[in-house]
Amino acid sequence: MRQACLTILFLCLSAGLTSASIDCANPDAELDLSLPDTSADAAPAALTPEDLPPCATMQLEQGRDRMRDRGAVCGDWTILGETRKALKSKARGCGISNPVSVYRISDVALSQFSLMDCQTAVTLKTWIENTAKPAFADMGGGLKGMRVVGHYACKTQNNQPRARLSQHARGRAIDISTFVLQDGTQITVQDGWKDEAQSAVLRKLHSGACGVFSTVLGPDADRYHVGHFHFDTAQRKGAPVCR
């Protein structure tokens, strides 16, 4: 957000607001979104909407409108889905204050609309872009989609009685069982984890999620995760869990 504000501010000022070389009333006006070259060592102060000139403010609003029209959520062009009303449950601890239902992230399709909060959606995007897509870059034309077998659900950990509430119940978790490549190849966690040809890439996906997510569980964690990866953004004080 800060980078976008600085970029638009620079464009408006350099073009000259009085000459209006950028047509702020035209939503299709092309903008050069490259940042100016600067040698200043100190980082510029963060801008607020009140600091921006009318041209920049209008461009930001137009950008937000186009994002919403495209189906973007969480303020990110690459996360597509729907915003939902707050989810509440009679069960204590379940629910999501600001849920989104996501179906595509960074051009990778999810097998179903998946309910989560924006922190989890953005974290999933980070993992997809930094780990999952590079891991499959030289396999089957690249990553096309992922089969989701768990997202928001008001339940305990592993559905066990008297267990703690799962992060799924707070919209902070997602379970992925299968990775689908552009050529139609499907790599499953259950079959591929010990497969000589597929194990390396699956273990790369697992290790790449460690530290990005608060909790990463896979087939080596326990019998409940033999067939899928569990990723969550639990709020904890200790070190991330990676098993």
PDB file of N, CA, C and O in Angstrom, residues 160 219 221-227:
ATOM      1  N   GLN A 160     -11.100 -34.805  17.554  1.00  0.00           N
ATOM      2  CA  GLN A 160     -11.046 -35.653  18.744  1.00  0.00           C
ATOM      3  C   GLN A 160     -11.820 -35.025  19.908  1.00  0.00           C
ATOM      4  O   GLN A 160     -11.728 -33.809  20.136  1.00  0.00           O
ATOM      5  N   PRO A 219       2.712 -35.937   6.533  1.00  0.00           N
ATOM      6  CA  PRO A 219       2.615 -37.370   6.809  1.00  0.00           C
ATOM      7  C   PRO A 219       3.484 -37.865   7.962  1.00  0.00           C
ATOM      8  O   PRO A 219       3.151 -38.880   8.585  1.00  0.00           O
ATOM      9  N   ALA A 221       3.933 -36.276  10.723  1.00  0.00           N
ATOM     10  CA  ALA A 221       3.469 -35.688  11.984  1.00  0.00           C
ATOM     11  C   ALA A 221       2.707 -36.698  12.828  1.00  0.00           C
ATOM     12  O   ALA A 221       3.006 -36.918  13.999  1.00  0.00           O
ATOM     13  N   ASP A 222       1.692 -37.322  12.251  1.00  0.00           N
ATOM     14  CA  ASP A 222       0.869 -38.301  12.956  1.00  0.00           C
ATOM     15  C   ASP A 222      -0.056 -38.976  11.939  1.00  0.00           C
ATOM     16  O   ASP A 222      -0.058 -38.635  10.756  1.00  0.00           O
ATOM     17  N   ARG A 223      -0.849 -39.911  12.423  1.00  0.00           N
ATOM     18  CA  ARG A 223      -1.722 -40.672  11.517  1.00  0.00           C
ATOM     19  C   ARG A 223      -2.854 -39.833  10.931  1.00  0.00           C
ATOM     20  O   ARG A 223      -3.477 -40.218   9.940  1.00  0.00           O
ATOM     21  N   TYR A 224      -3.114 -38.672  11.516  1.00  0.00           N
ATOM     22  CA  TYR A 224      -4.208 -37.832  11.030  1.00  0.00           C
ATOM     23  C   TYR A 224      -3.810 -37.016   9.798  1.00  0.00           C
ATOM     24  O   TYR A 224      -4.669 -36.452   9.124  1.00  0.00           O
ATOM     25  N   HIS A 225      -2.515 -36.962   9.500  1.00  0.00           N
ATOM     26  CA  HIS A 225      -2.055 -36.120   8.400  1.00  0.00           C
ATOM     27  C   HIS A 225      -1.303 -36.906   7.328  1.00  0.00           C
ATOM     28  O   HIS A 225      -0.519 -36.342   6.572  1.00  0.00           O
ATOM     29  N   VAL A 226      -1.565 -38.180   7.258  1.00  0.00           N
ATOM     30  CA  VAL A 226      -0.917 -39.029   6.253  1.00  0.00           C
ATOM     31  C   VAL A 226      -1.273 -38.595   4.838  1.00  0.00           C
ATOM     32  O   VAL A 226      -0.448 -38.677   3.926  1.00  0.00           O
ATOM     33  N   GLY A 227      -2.485 -38.088   4.658  1.00  0.00           N
ATOM     34  CA  GLY A 227      -2.946 -37.793   3.302  1.00  0.00           C
ATOM     35  C   GLY A 227      -2.978 -36.330   2.921  1.00  0.00           C
ATOM     36  O   GLY A 227      -3.452 -35.988   1.834  1.00  0.00           O
TER      37      GLY A 227
END
